[in-house]
Short mmCIF file of C-alpha atoms (C1' of nucleotides) in Angstrom, two decimals:
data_model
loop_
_atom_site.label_atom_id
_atom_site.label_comp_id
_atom_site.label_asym_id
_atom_site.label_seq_id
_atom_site.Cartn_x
_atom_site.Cartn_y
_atom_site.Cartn_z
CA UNK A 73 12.45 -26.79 18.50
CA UNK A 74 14.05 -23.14 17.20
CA UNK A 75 12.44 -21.78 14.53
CA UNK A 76 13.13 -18.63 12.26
CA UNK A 77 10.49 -16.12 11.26
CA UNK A 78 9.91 -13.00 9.53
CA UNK A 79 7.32 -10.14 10.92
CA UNK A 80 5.27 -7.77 8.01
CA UNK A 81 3.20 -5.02 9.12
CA UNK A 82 2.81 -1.41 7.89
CA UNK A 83 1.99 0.22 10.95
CA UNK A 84 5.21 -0.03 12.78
CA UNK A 85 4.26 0.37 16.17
CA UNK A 86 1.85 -2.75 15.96
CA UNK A 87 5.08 -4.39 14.24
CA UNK A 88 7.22 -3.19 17.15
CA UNK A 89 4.69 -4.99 19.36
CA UNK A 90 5.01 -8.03 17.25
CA UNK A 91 9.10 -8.12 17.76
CA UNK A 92 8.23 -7.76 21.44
CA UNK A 93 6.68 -10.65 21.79
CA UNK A 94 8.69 -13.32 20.01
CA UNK A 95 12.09 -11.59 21.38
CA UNK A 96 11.15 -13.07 24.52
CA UNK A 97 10.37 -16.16 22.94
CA UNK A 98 13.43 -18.43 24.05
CA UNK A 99 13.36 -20.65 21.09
CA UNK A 100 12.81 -18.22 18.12
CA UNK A 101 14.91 -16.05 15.76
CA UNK A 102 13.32 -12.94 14.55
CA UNK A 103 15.00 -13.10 10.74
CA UNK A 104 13.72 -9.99 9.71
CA UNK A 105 10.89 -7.29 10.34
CA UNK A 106 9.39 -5.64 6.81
CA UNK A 107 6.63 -2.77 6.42
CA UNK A 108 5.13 -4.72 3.31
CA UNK A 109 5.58 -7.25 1.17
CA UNK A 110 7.78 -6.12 -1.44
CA UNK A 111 10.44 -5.99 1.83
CA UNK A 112 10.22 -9.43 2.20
CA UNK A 113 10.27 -10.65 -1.49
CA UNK A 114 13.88 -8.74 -1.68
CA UNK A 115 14.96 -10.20 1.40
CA UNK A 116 14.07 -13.69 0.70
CA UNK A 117 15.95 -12.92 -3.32
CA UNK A 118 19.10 -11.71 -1.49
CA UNK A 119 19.12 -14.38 1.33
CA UNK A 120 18.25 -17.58 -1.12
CA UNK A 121 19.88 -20.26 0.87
CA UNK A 122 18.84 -18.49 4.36
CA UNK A 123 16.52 -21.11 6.44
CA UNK A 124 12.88 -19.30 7.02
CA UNK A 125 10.55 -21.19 8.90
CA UNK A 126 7.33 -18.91 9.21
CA UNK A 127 5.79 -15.72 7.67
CA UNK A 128 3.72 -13.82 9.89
CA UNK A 129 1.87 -10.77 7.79
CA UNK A 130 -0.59 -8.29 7.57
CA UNK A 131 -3.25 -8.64 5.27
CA UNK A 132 -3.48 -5.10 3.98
CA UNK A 133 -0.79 -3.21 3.13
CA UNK A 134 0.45 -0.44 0.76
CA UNK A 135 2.91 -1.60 -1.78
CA UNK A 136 2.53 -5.55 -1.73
CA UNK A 137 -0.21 -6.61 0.56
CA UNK A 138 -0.38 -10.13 2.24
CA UNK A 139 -1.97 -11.99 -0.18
CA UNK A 140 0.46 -11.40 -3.15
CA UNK A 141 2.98 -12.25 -0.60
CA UNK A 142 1.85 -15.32 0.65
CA UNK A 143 1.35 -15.86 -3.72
CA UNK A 144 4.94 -15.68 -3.78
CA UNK A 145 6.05 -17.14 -1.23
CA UNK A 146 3.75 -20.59 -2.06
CA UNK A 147 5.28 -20.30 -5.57
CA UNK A 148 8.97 -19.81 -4.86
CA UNK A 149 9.18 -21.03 -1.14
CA UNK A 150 6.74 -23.47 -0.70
CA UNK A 151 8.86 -24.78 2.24
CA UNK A 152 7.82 -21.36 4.20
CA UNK A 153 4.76 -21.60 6.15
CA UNK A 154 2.51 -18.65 6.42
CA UNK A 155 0.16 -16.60 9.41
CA UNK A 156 -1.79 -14.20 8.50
CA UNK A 157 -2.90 -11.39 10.64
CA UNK A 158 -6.02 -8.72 10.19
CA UNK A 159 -8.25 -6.36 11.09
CA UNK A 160 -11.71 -7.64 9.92
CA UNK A 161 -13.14 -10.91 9.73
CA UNK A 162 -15.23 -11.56 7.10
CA UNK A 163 -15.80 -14.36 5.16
CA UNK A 164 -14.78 -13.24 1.86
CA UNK A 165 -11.53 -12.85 2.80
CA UNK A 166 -11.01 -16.37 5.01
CA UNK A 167 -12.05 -17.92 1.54
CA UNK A 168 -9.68 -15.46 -0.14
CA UNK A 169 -7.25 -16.72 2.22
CA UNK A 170 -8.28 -20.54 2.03
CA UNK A 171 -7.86 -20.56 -1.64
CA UNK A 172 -4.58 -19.35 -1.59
CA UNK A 173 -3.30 -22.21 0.95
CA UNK A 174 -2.91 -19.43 3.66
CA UNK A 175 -1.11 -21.92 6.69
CA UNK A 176 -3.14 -19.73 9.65
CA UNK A 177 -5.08 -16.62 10.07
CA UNK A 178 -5.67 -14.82 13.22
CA UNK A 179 -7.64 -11.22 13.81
CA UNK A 180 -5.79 -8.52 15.39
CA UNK A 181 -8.43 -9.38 18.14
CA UNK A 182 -6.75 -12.23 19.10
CA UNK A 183 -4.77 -12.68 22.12
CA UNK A 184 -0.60 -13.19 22.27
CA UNK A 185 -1.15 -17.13 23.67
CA UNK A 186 -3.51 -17.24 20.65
CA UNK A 187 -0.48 -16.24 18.42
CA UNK A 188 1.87 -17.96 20.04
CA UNK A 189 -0.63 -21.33 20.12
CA UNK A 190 -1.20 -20.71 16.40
CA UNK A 191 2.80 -20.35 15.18
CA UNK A 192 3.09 -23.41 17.04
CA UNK A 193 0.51 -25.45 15.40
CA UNK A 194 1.08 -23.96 12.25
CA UNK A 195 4.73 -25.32 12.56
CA UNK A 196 3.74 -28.78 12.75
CA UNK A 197 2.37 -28.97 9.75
CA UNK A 198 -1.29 -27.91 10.74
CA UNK A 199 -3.53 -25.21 9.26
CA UNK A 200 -4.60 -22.73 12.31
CA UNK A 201 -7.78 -20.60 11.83
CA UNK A 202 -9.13 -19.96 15.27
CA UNK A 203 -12.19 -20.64 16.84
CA UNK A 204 -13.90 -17.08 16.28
CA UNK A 205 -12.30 -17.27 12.38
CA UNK A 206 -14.05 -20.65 11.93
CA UNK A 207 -17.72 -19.28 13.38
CA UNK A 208 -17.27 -16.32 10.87
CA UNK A 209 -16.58 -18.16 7.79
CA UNK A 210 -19.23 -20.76 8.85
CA UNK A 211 -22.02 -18.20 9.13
CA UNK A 212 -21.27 -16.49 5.98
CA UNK A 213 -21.18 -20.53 4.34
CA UNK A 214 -24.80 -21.01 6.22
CA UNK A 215 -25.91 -17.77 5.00
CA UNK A 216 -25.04 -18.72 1.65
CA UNK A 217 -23.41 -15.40 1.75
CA UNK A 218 -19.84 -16.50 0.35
CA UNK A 219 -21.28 -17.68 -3.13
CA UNK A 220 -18.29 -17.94 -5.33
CA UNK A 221 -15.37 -15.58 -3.78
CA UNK A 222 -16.26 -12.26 -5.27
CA UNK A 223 -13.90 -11.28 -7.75
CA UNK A 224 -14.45 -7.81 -9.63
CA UNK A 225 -12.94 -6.94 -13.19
CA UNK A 226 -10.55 -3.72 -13.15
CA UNK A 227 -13.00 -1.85 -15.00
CA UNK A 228 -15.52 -3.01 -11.76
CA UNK A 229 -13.01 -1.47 -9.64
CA UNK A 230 -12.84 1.77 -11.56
CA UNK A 231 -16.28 2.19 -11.58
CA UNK A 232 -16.23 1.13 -7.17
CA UNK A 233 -13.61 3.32 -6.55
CA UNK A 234 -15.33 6.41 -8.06
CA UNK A 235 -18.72 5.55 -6.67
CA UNK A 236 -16.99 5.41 -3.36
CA UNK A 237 -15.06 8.96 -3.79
CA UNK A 238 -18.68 10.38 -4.45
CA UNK A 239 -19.05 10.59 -7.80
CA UNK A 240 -22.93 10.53 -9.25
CA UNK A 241 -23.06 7.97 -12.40
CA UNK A 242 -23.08 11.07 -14.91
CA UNK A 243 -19.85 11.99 -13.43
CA UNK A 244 -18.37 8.90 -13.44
CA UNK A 245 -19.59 8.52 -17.10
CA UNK A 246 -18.02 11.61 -18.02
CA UNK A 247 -14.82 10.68 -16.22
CA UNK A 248 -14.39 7.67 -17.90
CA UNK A 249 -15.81 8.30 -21.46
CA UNK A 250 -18.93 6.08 -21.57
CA UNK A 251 -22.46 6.19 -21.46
CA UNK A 252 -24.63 6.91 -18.09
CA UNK A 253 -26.31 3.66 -18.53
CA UNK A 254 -23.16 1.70 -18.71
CA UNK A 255 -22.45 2.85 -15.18
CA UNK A 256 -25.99 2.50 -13.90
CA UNK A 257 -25.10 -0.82 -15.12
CA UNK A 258 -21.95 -1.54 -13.45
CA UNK A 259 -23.91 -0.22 -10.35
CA UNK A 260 -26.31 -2.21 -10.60
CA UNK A 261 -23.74 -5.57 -10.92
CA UNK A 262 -22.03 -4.35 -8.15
CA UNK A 263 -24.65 -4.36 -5.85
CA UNK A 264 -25.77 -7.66 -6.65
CA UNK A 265 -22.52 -9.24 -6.69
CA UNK A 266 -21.27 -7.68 -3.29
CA UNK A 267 -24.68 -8.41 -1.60
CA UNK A 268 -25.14 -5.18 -0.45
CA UNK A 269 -28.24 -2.42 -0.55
CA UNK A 270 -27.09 0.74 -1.29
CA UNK A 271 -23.89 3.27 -1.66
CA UNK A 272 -23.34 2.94 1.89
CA UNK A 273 -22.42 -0.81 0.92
CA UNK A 274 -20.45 0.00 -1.69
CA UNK A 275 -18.40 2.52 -0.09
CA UNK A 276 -17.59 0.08 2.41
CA UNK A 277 -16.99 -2.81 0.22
CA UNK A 278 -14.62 -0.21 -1.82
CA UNK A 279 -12.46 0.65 1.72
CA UNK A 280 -11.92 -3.17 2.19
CA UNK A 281 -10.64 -3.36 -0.80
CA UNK A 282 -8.56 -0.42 -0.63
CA UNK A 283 -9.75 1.74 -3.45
CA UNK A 284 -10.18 4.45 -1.28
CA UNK A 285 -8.96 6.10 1.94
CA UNK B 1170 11.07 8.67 37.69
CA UNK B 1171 8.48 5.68 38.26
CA UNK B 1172 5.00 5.86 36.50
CA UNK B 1173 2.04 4.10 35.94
CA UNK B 1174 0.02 3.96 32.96
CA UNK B 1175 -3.14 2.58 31.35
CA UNK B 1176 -3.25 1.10 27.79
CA UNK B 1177 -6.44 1.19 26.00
CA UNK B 1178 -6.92 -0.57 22.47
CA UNK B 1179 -9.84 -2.63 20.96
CA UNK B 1180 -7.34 -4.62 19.16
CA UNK B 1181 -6.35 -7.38 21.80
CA UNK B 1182 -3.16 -8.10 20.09
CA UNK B 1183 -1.83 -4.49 19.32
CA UNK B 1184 -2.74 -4.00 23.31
CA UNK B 1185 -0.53 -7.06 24.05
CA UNK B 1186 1.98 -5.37 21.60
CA UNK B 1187 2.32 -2.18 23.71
CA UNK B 1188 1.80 -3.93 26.52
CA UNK B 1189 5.62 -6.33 25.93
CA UNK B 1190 7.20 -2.48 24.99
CA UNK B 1191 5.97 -0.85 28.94
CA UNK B 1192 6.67 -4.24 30.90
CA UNK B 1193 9.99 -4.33 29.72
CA UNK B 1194 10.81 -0.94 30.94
CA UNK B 1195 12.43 -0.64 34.79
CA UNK B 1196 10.36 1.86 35.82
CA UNK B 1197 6.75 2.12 34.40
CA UNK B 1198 3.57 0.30 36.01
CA UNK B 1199 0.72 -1.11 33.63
CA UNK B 1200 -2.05 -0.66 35.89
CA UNK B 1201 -4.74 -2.30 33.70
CA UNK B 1202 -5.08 -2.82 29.98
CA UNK B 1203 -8.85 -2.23 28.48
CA UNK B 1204 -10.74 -2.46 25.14
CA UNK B 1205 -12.56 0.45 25.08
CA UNK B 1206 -12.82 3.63 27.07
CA UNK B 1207 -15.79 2.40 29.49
CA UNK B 1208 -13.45 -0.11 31.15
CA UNK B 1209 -10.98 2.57 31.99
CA UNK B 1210 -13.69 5.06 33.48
CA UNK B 1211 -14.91 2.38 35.54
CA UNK B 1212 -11.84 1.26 36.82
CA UNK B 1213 -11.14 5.13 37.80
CA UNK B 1214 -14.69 4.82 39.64
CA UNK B 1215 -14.36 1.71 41.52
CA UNK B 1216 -10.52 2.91 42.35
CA UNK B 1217 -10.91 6.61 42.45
CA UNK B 1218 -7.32 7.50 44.70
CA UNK B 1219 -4.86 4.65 42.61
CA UNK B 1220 -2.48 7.63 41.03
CA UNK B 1221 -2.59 7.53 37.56
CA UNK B 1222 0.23 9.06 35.50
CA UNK B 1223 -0.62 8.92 32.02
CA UNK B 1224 -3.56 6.55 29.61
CA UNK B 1225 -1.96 5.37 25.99
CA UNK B 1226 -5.52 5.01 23.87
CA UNK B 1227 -6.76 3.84 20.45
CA UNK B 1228 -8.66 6.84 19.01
CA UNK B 1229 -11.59 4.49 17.33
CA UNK B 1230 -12.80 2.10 19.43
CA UNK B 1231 -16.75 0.32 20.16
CA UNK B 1232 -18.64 1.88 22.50
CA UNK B 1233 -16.55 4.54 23.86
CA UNK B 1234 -13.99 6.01 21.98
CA UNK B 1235 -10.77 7.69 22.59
CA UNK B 1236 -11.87 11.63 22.31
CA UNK B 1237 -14.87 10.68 24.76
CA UNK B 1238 -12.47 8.75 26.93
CA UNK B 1239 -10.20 11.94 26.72
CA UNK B 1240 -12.88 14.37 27.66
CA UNK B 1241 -13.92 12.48 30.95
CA UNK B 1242 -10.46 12.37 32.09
CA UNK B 1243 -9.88 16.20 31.32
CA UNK B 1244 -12.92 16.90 33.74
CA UNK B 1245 -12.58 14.18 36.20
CA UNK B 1246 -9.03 13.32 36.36
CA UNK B 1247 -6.92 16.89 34.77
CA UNK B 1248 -4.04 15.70 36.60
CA UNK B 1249 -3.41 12.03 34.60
CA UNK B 1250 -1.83 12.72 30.45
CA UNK B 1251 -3.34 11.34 27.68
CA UNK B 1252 -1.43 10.03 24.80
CA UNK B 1253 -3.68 8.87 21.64
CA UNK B 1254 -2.68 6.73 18.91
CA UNK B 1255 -4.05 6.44 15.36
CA UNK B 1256 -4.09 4.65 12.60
CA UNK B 1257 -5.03 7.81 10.71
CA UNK B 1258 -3.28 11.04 10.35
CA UNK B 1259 -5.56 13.99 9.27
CA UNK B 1260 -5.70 17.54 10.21
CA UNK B 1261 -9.21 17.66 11.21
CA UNK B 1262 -8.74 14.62 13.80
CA UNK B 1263 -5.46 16.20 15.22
CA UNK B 1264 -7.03 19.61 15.09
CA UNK B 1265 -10.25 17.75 17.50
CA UNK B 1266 -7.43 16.36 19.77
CA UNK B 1267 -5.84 19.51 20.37
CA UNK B 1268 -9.10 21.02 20.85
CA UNK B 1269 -9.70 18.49 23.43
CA UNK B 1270 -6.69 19.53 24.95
CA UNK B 1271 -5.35 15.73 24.60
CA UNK B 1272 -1.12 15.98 25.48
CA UNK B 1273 0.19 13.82 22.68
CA UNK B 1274 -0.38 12.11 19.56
CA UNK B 1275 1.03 9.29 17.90
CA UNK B 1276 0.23 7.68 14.39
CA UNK B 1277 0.51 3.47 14.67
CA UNK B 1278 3.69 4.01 12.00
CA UNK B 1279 5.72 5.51 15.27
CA UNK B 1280 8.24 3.55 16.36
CA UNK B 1281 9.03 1.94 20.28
CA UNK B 1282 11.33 4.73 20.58
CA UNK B 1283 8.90 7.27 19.38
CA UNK B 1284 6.42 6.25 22.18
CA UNK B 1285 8.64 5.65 25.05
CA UNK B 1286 10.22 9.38 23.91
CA UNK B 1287 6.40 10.64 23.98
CA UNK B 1288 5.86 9.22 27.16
CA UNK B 1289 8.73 10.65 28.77
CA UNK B 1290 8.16 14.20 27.52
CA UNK B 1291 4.30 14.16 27.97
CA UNK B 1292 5.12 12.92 31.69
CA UNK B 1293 7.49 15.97 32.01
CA UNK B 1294 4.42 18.33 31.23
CA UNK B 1295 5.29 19.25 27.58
CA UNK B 1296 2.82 18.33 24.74
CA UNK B 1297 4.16 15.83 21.89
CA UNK B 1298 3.05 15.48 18.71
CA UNK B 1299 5.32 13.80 15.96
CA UNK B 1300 7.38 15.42 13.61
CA UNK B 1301 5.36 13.85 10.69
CA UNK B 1302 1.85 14.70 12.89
CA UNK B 1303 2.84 18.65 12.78
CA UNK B 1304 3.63 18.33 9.14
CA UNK B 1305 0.39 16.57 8.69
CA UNK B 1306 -1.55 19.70 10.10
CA UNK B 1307 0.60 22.15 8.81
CA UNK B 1308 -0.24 20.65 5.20
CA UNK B 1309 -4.22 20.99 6.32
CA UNK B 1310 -3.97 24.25 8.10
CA UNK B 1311 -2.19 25.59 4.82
CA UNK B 1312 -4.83 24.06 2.21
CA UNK B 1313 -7.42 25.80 4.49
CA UNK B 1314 -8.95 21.98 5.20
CA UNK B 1315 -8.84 22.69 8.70
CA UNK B 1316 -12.33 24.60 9.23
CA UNK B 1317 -13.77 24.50 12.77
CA UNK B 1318 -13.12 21.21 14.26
CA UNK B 1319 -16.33 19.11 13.58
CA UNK B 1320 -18.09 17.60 16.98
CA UNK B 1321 -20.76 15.44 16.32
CA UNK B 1322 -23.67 14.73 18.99
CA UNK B 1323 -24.55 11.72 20.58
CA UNK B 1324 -27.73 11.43 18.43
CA UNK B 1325 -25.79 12.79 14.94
CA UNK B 1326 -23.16 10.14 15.70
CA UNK B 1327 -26.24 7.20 15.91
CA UNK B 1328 -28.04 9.08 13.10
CA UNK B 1329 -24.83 8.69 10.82
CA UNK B 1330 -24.12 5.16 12.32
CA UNK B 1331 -27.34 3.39 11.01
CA UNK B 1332 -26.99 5.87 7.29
CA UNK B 1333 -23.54 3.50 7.02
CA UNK B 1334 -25.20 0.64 7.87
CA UNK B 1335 -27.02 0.60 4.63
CA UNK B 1336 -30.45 1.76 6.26
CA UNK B 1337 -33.20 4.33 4.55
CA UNK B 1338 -34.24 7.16 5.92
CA UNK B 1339 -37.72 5.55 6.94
CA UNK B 1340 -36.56 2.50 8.56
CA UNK B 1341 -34.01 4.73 10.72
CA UNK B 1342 -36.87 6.84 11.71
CA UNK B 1343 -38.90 3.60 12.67
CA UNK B 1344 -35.66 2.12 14.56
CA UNK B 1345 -35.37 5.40 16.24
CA UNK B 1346 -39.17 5.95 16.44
CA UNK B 1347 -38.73 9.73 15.08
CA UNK B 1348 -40.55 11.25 12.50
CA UNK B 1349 -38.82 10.65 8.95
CA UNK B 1350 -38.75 14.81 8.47
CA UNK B 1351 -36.10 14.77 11.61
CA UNK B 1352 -34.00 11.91 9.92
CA UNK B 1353 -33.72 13.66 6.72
CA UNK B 1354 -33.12 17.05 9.01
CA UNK B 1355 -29.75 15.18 10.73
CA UNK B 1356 -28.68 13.70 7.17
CA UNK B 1357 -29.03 17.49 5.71
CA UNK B 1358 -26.86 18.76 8.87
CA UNK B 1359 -24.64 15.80 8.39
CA UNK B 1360 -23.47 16.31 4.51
CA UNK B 1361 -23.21 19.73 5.73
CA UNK B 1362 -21.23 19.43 8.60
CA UNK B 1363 -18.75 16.58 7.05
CA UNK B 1364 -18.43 18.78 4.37
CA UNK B 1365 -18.96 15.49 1.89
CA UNK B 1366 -21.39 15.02 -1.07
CA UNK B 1367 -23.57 12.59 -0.66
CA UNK B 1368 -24.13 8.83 1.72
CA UNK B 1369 -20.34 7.67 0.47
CA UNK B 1370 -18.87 10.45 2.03
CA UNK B 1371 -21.02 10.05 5.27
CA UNK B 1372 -20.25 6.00 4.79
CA UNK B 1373 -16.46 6.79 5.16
CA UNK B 1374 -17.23 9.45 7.67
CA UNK B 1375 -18.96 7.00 9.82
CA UNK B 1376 -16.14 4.28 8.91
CA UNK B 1377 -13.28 6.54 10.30
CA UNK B 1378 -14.98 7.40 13.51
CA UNK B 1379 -15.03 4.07 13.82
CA UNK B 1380 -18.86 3.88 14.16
CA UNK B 1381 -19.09 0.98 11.95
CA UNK B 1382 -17.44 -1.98 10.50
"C1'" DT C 1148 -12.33 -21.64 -32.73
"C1'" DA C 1149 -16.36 -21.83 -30.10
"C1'" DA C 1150 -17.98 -20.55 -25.72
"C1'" DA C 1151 -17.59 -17.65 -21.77
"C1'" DA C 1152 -16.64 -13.46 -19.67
"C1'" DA C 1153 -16.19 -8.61 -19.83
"C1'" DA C 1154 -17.40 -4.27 -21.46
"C1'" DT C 1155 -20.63 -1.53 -23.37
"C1'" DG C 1156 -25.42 0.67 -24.02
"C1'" DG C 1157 -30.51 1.06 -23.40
"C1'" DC C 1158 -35.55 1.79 -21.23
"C1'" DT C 1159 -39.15 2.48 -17.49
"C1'" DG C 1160 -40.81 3.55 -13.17
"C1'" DA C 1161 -40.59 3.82 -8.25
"C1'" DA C 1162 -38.08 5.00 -4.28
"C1'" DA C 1163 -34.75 7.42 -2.04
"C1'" DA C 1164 -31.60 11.08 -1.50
"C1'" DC C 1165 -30.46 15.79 -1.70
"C1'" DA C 1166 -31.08 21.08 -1.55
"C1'" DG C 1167 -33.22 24.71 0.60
"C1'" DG C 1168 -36.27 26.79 3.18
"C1'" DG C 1169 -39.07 26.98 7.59
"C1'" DG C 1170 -40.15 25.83 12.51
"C1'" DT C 1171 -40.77 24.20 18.08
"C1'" DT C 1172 -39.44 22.01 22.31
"C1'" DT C 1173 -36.16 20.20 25.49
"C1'" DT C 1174 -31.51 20.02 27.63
"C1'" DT C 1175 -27.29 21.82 28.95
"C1'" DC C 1176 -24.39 24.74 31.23
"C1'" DA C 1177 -22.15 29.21 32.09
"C1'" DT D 817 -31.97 31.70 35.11
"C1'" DG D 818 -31.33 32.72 30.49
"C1'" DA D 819 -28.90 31.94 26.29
"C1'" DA D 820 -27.02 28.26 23.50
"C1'" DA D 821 -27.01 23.84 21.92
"C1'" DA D 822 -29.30 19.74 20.92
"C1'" DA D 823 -33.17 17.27 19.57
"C1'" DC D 824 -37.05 17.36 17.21
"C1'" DC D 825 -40.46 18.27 13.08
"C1'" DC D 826 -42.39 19.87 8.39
"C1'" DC D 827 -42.79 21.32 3.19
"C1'" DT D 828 -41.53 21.67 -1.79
"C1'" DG D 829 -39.00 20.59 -5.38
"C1'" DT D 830 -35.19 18.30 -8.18
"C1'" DT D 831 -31.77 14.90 -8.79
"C1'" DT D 832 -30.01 10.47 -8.11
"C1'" DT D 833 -30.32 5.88 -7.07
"C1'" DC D 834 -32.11 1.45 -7.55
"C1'" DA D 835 -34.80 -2.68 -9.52
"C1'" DG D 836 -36.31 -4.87 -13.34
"C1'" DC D 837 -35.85 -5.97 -17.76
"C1'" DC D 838 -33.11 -6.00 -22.19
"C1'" DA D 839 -29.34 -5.96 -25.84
"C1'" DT D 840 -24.59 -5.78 -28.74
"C1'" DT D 841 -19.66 -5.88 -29.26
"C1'" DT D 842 -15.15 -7.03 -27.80
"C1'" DT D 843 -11.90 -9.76 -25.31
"C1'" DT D 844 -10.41 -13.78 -23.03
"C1'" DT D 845 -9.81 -18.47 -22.49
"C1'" DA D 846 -10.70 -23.36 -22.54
#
DNA sequence: TAAAAAATGGCTGAAAACAGGGGTTTTTCA
DNA sequence: TGAAAAACCCCTGTTTTCAGCCATTTTTTA
């Protein structure tokens, strides 16, 4: 069967790479390639009644990431089946990605058969997380390390952010008006609820989320 | 002119990316594909007189990176190019590339064109770094952000690895079975060097050398 | 509108990190 | 082979983080 997709990435090389591979796909149409999210959203507003068949994305990306995308797109276009692609595997996200009825997630690790195999499967009407996806989320599950999908408040992701751009707590008290004890709070919260030991932890948890860098 | 490259990336699927961009082109060779920069120096030992024109690599990669892979090629092989691509652009990595001699740079956000054009100039002997790349420095070399090119050693870079890994001082000291004095000695040198604050800045140090996560 | 969640503030004490100084021994390489 | 770089070690402070408890007020939401 032909099918119609659309290709989001930021980096545009790895998108290039992406267009390369389903050009030489006989039976596919590349509809449109996009550098984030927001791309698509305008494209799929301006092309209402145009036929889309897949959405193959990056998870994070400046602007609108994946996520809010695939939000969207499940809202508005629930017809339009979504793949989503990344660079880490962690469990957080694959629940992140479960909740939001993500159709297929693959890691930038994963072969082009393995993308081609999973666009295919996704398209009839299957979910596709792939073998190495599925070990992932199932050690985090056994680990009882994927509790409740962590969710932080915005004033939680204030507080990260700073912590990761190396501010001390008085700092970050002074920064933000409040007491030194309500950040050794938030500190404290943060470690506990992102199951991690020390700044180090933090600073990485604050990357993935894209608070800093 | 005919050529032969190698294409180094630890992402399988932006490896199977470039590789779709070189097969389709008439005259260029990909003599292997690898993951990391070990595979390529052992497939220059075990086939020391195949002529090598130029290696595409990933700059942060598991267990050897692209500057390392770089540097053996400059001593072993002078006569192959080296083109590296980034995610990243900062002055201080482009300013260690040059340093290292390296005959090209390209950020992931190039386009096909951009690369094949990059390829086709480095194979003509010129250097090529991007219009946006030279800007990139420029900005650093102007804000004075530059400084002296920062090399860390073997041991700094396993010191640093296990500090963004979330361990103490004493339990690296008892992993590395050193005296807890000569961790604190390589975290003091580290700040230092790095020119960051305190363990977030090493943690994102560490994180864009690709030493962890 | 009552309950839950978020935001705020507090204390103590121990452990770790950080700043700044001082070294010696081993390896590398010009 | 001799200097430079890397790897190693130690001490004294001060500051910051972290773990363990607690609490009140505001906002959200069921």
């Amino acid at each position: 069967m032909n099918y119609n997709l659309i290709l989001v990435d930021d980096h545009k090389m790895f998108l290039d790479g992406l267009w390369n591979i389903f050009k030489n796909e006989a039976n596919c149409t590349v509809l449109q390639t996009a550098h984030n999210g927001a791309q698509v959203i305008k494209y799929m507003e301006t092309n209402p009644n145009q036929a889309i068949d897949i959405v193959i994305s990056d998870i994070s990306m400046p602007t609108t990431d994946g996520i809010t995308l695939n939000k969207y797109i499940k809202k508005e276009r629930p017809e339009i089946k979504t793949l989503m692609v990344s660079m880490h595997t962690d469990a957080g996200m694959i629940d992140t990605l479960i909740k939001n009825n993500v159709d297929g997630y693959l890691s930038k690790n994963a072969t082009q058969t393995e993308l081609l195999e999973a666009v295919k499967t996704i398209l009839k009407g299957e979910k596709y997380f792939s073998q190495s996806v599925q070990q992932a989320y199932m050690k985090g599950v056994l680990e009882k390390k994927t509790e409740t999908t962590i969710t932080l408040t915005k004033r939680e992701k204030e507080v990260l952010r700073l912590i990761a751009e190396e501010y001390t707590t008085q700092e970050i008290a002074d920064e933000l008006f409040l007491s030194k004890h309500t950040i050794e709070s938030y500190r404290k919260n943060l470690i506990a609820k992102l199951n991690v030991k020390n700044l180090a932890g933090l600073t990485k948890y604050a990357i993935k989320l894209g608070l800093v860098e």
